[in-house]
Amino acid sequence: MRISPSMIGRLHTCPRIPAWILVRDVRFSDATQKGANALGTRCHEHVEHYLRTGALPALEDTLEVTRGETVEIAYPGAIVAEALHTLPAPTSPNLEIEVGAQITRSGLTFFSKADYRVRTPETSKIGDHKFVRDLGSALSSEVGRTNSYDEPNYLGDNVQALILAACELDARPEIGYVDLAWHYTQTRATRGRYPTRVVSLRLDRGAVERGIAAYVLAPASQIDQIKRLRAAPEVLPIRAGSCRTFGRVCEYAEHCKLTDEERGIQAMSTPDQIAPALNETLARLRALAASQTVAAPAPPPAPAAEEPAVAWR
């Protein structure tokens, strides 16, 4: 199984979501793509076009964005234009665009991608854009994060960043570290401008492998068990407050069939708090699976050898 950062993010949001996807094959409807995802996709297209050609984004570009019952007009070209000064020089010889990455650790395969990569003899710089509704909220409340954006190690527990860094260090044994740059741009105008912020971090090999063990392998092993045990989503714990994450009702709420009391849990549990409950549930499922294992029936006895026919003459 190949595991992406978004799947680990879904586990942190609520352990039931990976089970709905991997066990029941229940996925988001296409309607959800009309909102923030559609705007982020259009903005990324502008970034890619600029890096490939050097052509400035069209400021008059508009996009209708559906948020619940409201339709807003967004300006992807103008949003990206605010962040161009943070990007590497377009069409540079060492600039690679839309870079994919894949690593294998402990028998599990992880994949991700980044907007760009610039390789030098000493290091590799990997960058990715995040287009967010509100810059402050996005940087301070990413689900599953342990570091605040104003801490030096903000990207040190970022699953996407760790997978990309590990892949690059695997591919380039001659370098000792990777430079990461996450470009955050707000898609909601503030006084006619779209604020942007770049969060950077240099990770050496030791930091990357420690991060992989703590923030990638640990949750990925839980996802792997959910799939292998065919864990019914209804028996997995609920992450308190996740039924209305990001101000909207979770797409899987109608499948969970939660009571009003269950949906109204006040305290927002953290990934560290939900992990013990999930591990306990998975342990019960493993024990149940073991108790229901039926020994294979003994093979039937081999037929008795027949006496060879004798030809009488």
Coordinates of C-alpha atoms in Angstrom, one line a residue:
M1 CA 0.0 0.0 0.0
R2 CA 1.2 3.5 -0.9
I3 CA 0.5 6.1 1.8
S4 CA 0.3 9.8 1.1
P5 CA 0.6 12.8 3.5
S6 CA -3.1 13.5 3.0
M7 CA -4.0 10.0 4.2
I8 CA -2.0 10.6 7.4
G9 CA -3.7 14.0 7.7
R10 CA -7.1 12.2 7.5
L11 CA -6.1 9.9 10.3
H12 CA -5.2 12.9 12.5
T13 CA -8.5 14.5 11.6
C14 CA -10.4 11.4 12.6
P15 CA -9.4 7.7 12.6
R16 CA -12.7 6.8 11.0
I17 CA -11.9 8.6 7.7
P18 CA -9.1 6.3 6.5
A19 CA -11.4 3.4 7.3
W20 CA -14.2 4.8 5.3
I21 CA -11.8 5.2 2.3
L22 CA -9.7 2.0 2.6
V23 CA -12.3 -0.4 4.0
R24 CA -15.6 0.8 2.7
D25 CA -14.3 2.7 -0.4
V26 CA -16.4 5.8 0.6
R27 CA -14.8 8.9 -0.9
F28 CA -15.6 12.7 -1.1
S29 CA -18.1 13.8 -3.7
D30 CA -17.0 15.9 -6.6
A31 CA -18.9 18.8 -5.1
T32 CA -16.2 19.4 -2.6
Q33 CA -13.8 20.3 -5.5
K34 CA -15.7 23.5 -6.2
G35 CA -14.4 25.2 -3.1
A36 CA -11.0 25.7 -1.7
N37 CA -9.5 22.8 -3.6
A38 CA -10.5 24.2 -7.0
L39 CA -9.0 27.6 -6.1
G40 CA -5.8 26.0 -4.9
T41 CA -5.5 24.0 -8.1
R42 CA -5.9 27.1 -10.2
C43 CA -3.3 29.0 -8.2
H44 CA -0.9 26.2 -8.5
E45 CA -1.4 26.2 -12.3
H46 CA -0.4 29.9 -12.3
V47 CA 2.7 29.1 -10.2
E48 CA 3.8 26.3 -12.5
H49 CA 3.3 28.4 -15.6
Y50 CA 5.3 31.2 -14.2
L51 CA 8.2 29.0 -13.1
R52 CA 8.3 27.3 -16.5
T53 CA 8.0 30.3 -18.7
G54 CA 8.6 33.4 -16.6
A55 CA 5.2 34.8 -17.8
L56 CA 3.4 36.8 -15.2
P57 CA 0.0 35.5 -14.1
A58 CA -3.1 37.2 -15.6
L59 CA -4.4 39.5 -13.0
E60 CA -7.9 39.5 -14.6
D61 CA -8.3 35.7 -14.1
T62 CA -11.4 34.9 -12.0
L63 CA -12.9 31.8 -10.5
E64 CA -16.3 31.1 -8.9
V65 CA -15.7 29.4 -5.6
T66 CA -18.5 27.6 -3.8
R67 CA -18.4 27.8 0.0
G68 CA -21.5 26.1 1.4
E69 CA -24.4 28.0 0.0
T70 CA -22.3 31.0 -1.0
V71 CA -20.6 31.6 -4.3
E72 CA -17.6 34.0 -4.2
I73 CA -15.4 35.4 -7.0
A74 CA -11.7 34.7 -6.5
Y75 CA -8.8 36.1 -8.4
P76 CA -6.1 33.4 -8.7
G77 CA -3.8 35.4 -10.9
A78 CA -3.7 38.3 -8.4
I79 CA -3.3 35.9 -5.5
V80 CA -0.2 34.3 -7.1
A81 CA 1.2 37.7 -8.1
E82 CA 1.6 38.6 -4.5
A83 CA 4.0 35.6 -3.9
L84 CA 6.2 35.8 -7.0
H85 CA 9.0 37.6 -5.1
T86 CA 9.4 34.5 -2.8
L87 CA 9.9 32.1 -5.7
P88 CA 13.2 31.0 -7.3
A89 CA 14.0 32.7 -10.7
P90 CA 11.9 31.1 -13.4
T91 CA 13.5 29.0 -16.2
S92 CA 16.7 28.6 -14.2
P93 CA 18.9 25.7 -15.4
N94 CA 18.8 23.9 -12.1
L95 CA 15.1 24.5 -11.5
E96 CA 12.8 21.4 -11.6
I97 CA 9.0 21.8 -11.4
E98 CA 6.4 19.4 -10.1
V99 CA 8.8 17.0 -8.4
G100 CA 7.6 13.6 -7.2
A101 CA 9.0 11.6 -4.4
Q102 CA 8.7 8.1 -3.1
I103 CA 10.4 6.3 -0.2
T104 CA 10.1 2.9 1.5
R105 CA 10.5 2.5 5.3
S106 CA 9.6 -0.6 7.4
G107 CA 7.9 -2.2 4.5
L108 CA 5.6 0.7 3.8
T109 CA 5.8 3.0 0.8
F110 CA 5.2 6.7 1.0
F111 CA 4.8 9.2 -1.8
S112 CA 4.4 13.0 -2.2
K113 CA 5.3 15.8 -4.5
A114 CA 6.5 19.4 -4.4
D115 CA 6.1 22.5 -6.6
Y116 CA 9.8 22.9 -7.2
R117 CA 13.3 21.7 -6.5
V118 CA 16.7 23.4 -7.0
R119 CA 19.8 21.3 -6.7
T120 CA 23.3 22.6 -6.0
P121 CA 26.5 20.7 -5.2
E122 CA 26.0 21.4 -1.4
T123 CA 22.2 20.9 -1.0
S124 CA 18.8 20.6 -2.5
K125 CA 16.1 23.3 -2.0
I126 CA 12.6 21.9 -2.1
G127 CA 9.6 24.3 -2.1
D128 CA 5.8 23.9 -2.1
H129 CA 2.9 26.4 -2.1
K130 CA 0.0 26.4 0.3
F131 CA -3.0 28.6 -0.7
V132 CA -5.1 29.1 2.4
R133 CA -8.3 31.0 3.3
D134 CA -6.7 32.6 6.4
L135 CA -2.9 32.8 6.8
G136 CA -2.9 33.0 10.6
S137 CA -5.4 30.2 11.2
A138 CA -3.7 27.9 8.7
L139 CA -0.3 28.3 10.2
S140 CA -1.4 28.0 13.8
S141 CA -3.9 25.1 13.6
E142 CA -2.8 22.5 11.0
V143 CA -4.3 19.2 12.1
G144 CA -1.7 16.8 13.6
R145 CA 1.0 19.4 14.0
T146 CA 3.1 19.7 17.2
N147 CA 5.2 22.8 16.3
S148 CA 3.9 26.3 15.9
Y149 CA 4.8 28.1 12.7
D150 CA 6.9 30.7 14.7
E151 CA 9.1 27.9 16.1
P152 CA 12.4 27.1 14.3
N153 CA 11.4 23.4 13.7
Y154 CA 8.0 24.2 12.2
L155 CA 8.6 21.8 9.2
G156 CA 10.3 19.2 11.3
D157 CA 7.1 17.3 11.9
N158 CA 5.5 18.0 8.5
V159 CA 4.8 14.6 6.8
Q160 CA 5.0 16.0 3.3
A161 CA 8.3 17.8 4.0
L162 CA 9.8 14.7 5.7
I163 CA 8.9 12.4 2.8
L164 CA 10.4 14.8 0.3
A165 CA 13.5 15.4 2.3
A166 CA 14.1 11.7 2.9
C167 CA 13.6 10.9 -0.8
E168 CA 16.1 13.6 -1.8
L169 CA 18.7 12.4 0.8
D170 CA 18.3 8.8 -0.4
A171 CA 18.9 10.0 -4.0
R172 CA 21.9 12.2 -3.1
P173 CA 24.2 10.4 -0.7
E174 CA 26.8 13.1 -1.2
I175 CA 24.8 15.8 0.6
G176 CA 24.2 16.0 4.3
Y177 CA 21.1 18.2 4.5
V178 CA 18.0 19.5 2.6
D179 CA 16.6 23.0 2.6
L180 CA 12.8 23.3 2.7
A181 CA 10.7 26.3 1.9
W182 CA 6.9 26.3 2.4
H183 CA 5.2 29.3 0.7
Y184 CA 1.8 30.2 2.4
T185 CA -0.4 32.7 0.6
Q186 CA -3.8 33.9 1.8
T187 CA -6.6 33.7 -0.8
R188 CA -8.8 36.2 1.1
A189 CA -7.9 39.8 0.4
T190 CA -6.9 41.9 3.4
R191 CA -7.0 45.6 2.5
G192 CA -6.7 44.7 -1.1
R193 CA -3.6 42.5 -0.6
Y194 CA -3.0 38.8 -0.3
P195 CA -0.6 38.3 2.6
T196 CA 2.2 35.7 2.1
R197 CA 4.7 34.1 4.3
V198 CA 7.6 31.7 3.7
V199 CA 8.5 29.1 6.4
S200 CA 12.0 27.6 5.9
L201 CA 14.0 24.9 7.6
R202 CA 17.2 23.0 7.0
L203 CA 17.1 19.3 7.9
D204 CA 20.0 17.0 8.2
R205 CA 19.9 13.2 7.8
G206 CA 19.5 12.5 11.5
A207 CA 16.6 15.0 11.9
V208 CA 14.8 13.5 8.8
E209 CA 15.0 9.9 10.0
R210 CA 13.9 10.8 13.5
G211 CA 11.0 12.8 12.0
I212 CA 10.1 9.9 9.7
A213 CA 10.0 7.5 12.7
A214 CA 7.9 9.7 14.9
Y215 CA 5.5 11.5 12.4
V216 CA 5.3 9.3 9.4
L217 CA 5.9 5.6 10.4
A218 CA 3.9 5.8 13.6
P219 CA 0.5 6.9 12.1
A220 CA 1.2 5.0 8.9
S221 CA 1.4 1.7 10.8
Q222 CA -2.1 2.5 12.2
I223 CA -3.4 3.1 8.7
D224 CA -1.8 -0.1 7.5
Q225 CA -3.5 -2.1 10.4
I226 CA -6.9 -0.5 9.7
K227 CA -6.7 -1.7 6.1
R228 CA -5.3 -5.2 6.8
L229 CA -7.8 -5.8 9.7
R230 CA -10.6 -4.5 7.5
A231 CA -11.6 -2.4 10.6
A232 CA -15.2 -1.3 10.4
P233 CA -15.2 2.5 10.6
E234 CA -18.1 2.5 13.2
V235 CA -15.9 0.7 15.8
L236 CA -13.0 3.2 15.6
P237 CA -12.8 6.1 18.0
I238 CA -14.0 9.6 17.0
R239 CA -11.7 12.5 17.2
A240 CA -13.7 15.0 19.2
G241 CA -14.7 18.1 17.3
S242 CA -13.7 16.7 13.9
C243 CA -17.4 16.3 12.7
R244 CA -17.3 20.1 12.0
T245 CA -13.7 20.6 11.1
F246 CA -13.0 23.8 9.1
G247 CA -16.5 25.1 9.9
R248 CA -18.4 22.5 7.8
V249 CA -19.9 19.1 8.5
C250 CA -17.6 16.2 7.7
E251 CA -18.6 14.4 4.5
Y252 CA -18.6 11.1 6.3
A253 CA -20.9 12.2 9.1
E254 CA -24.0 10.7 7.4
H255 CA -22.2 7.4 7.3
C256 CA -21.1 7.5 10.9
K257 CA -24.7 8.1 12.0
L258 CA -23.6 9.9 15.2
T259 CA -26.0 11.2 17.8
D260 CA -26.3 14.9 18.4
E261 CA -24.5 14.3 21.7
E262 CA -21.6 12.6 20.0
R263 CA -21.3 15.4 17.4
G264 CA -21.5 18.1 20.1
I265 CA -18.4 17.0 22.1
Q266 CA -16.8 20.2 23.3
A267 CA -13.1 19.3 23.8
M268 CA -10.9 19.0 20.7
S269 CA -8.8 16.0 21.2
T270 CA -5.3 16.0 19.9
P271 CA -3.6 13.2 17.9
D272 CA -1.6 12.3 21.0
Q273 CA -4.8 11.8 22.9
I274 CA -6.6 9.8 20.2
A275 CA -3.6 7.4 19.5
P276 CA -4.1 5.3 22.7
A277 CA -7.8 4.8 22.0
L278 CA -7.1 3.8 18.4
N279 CA -4.3 1.4 19.4
E280 CA -6.6 -0.2 21.9
T281 CA -9.3 -0.6 19.3
L282 CA -6.9 -2.1 16.8
A283 CA -5.5 -4.5 19.5
R284 CA -9.1 -5.7 20.1
L285 CA -9.6 -6.2 16.4
R286 CA -6.4 -8.2 16.1
A287 CA -7.5 -10.4 19.1
L288 CA -10.9 -10.9 17.5
A289 CA -9.4 -11.8 14.2
A290 CA -7.1 -14.3 15.9
S291 CA -10.0 -15.9 17.8
Q292 CA -12.0 -16.3 14.7
T293 CA -9.3 -17.9 12.7
V294 CA -10.4 -21.4 11.8
A295 CA -7.7 -24.1 11.5
A296 CA -7.4 -25.3 7.9
P297 CA -9.1 -28.7 7.5
A298 CA -6.7 -31.7 7.3
P299 CA -6.1 -32.8 3.8
P300 CA -8.0 -36.0 2.8
P301 CA -6.1 -39.2 3.1
A302 CA -4.3 -40.2 -0.1
P303 CA -6.1 -42.9 -2.0
A304 CA -4.8 -46.4 -1.6
A305 CA -2.4 -47.4 -4.4
E306 CA -4.0 -49.6 -6.9
E307 CA -2.5 -53.0 -7.8
P308 CA -0.9 -52.7 -11.1
A309 CA -2.8 -54.5 -13.8
V310 CA -1.2 -57.7 -15.1
A311 CA -1.4 -58.6 -18.7
W312 CA -1.9 -62.3 -19.1
R313 CA -0.7 -63.9 -22.3

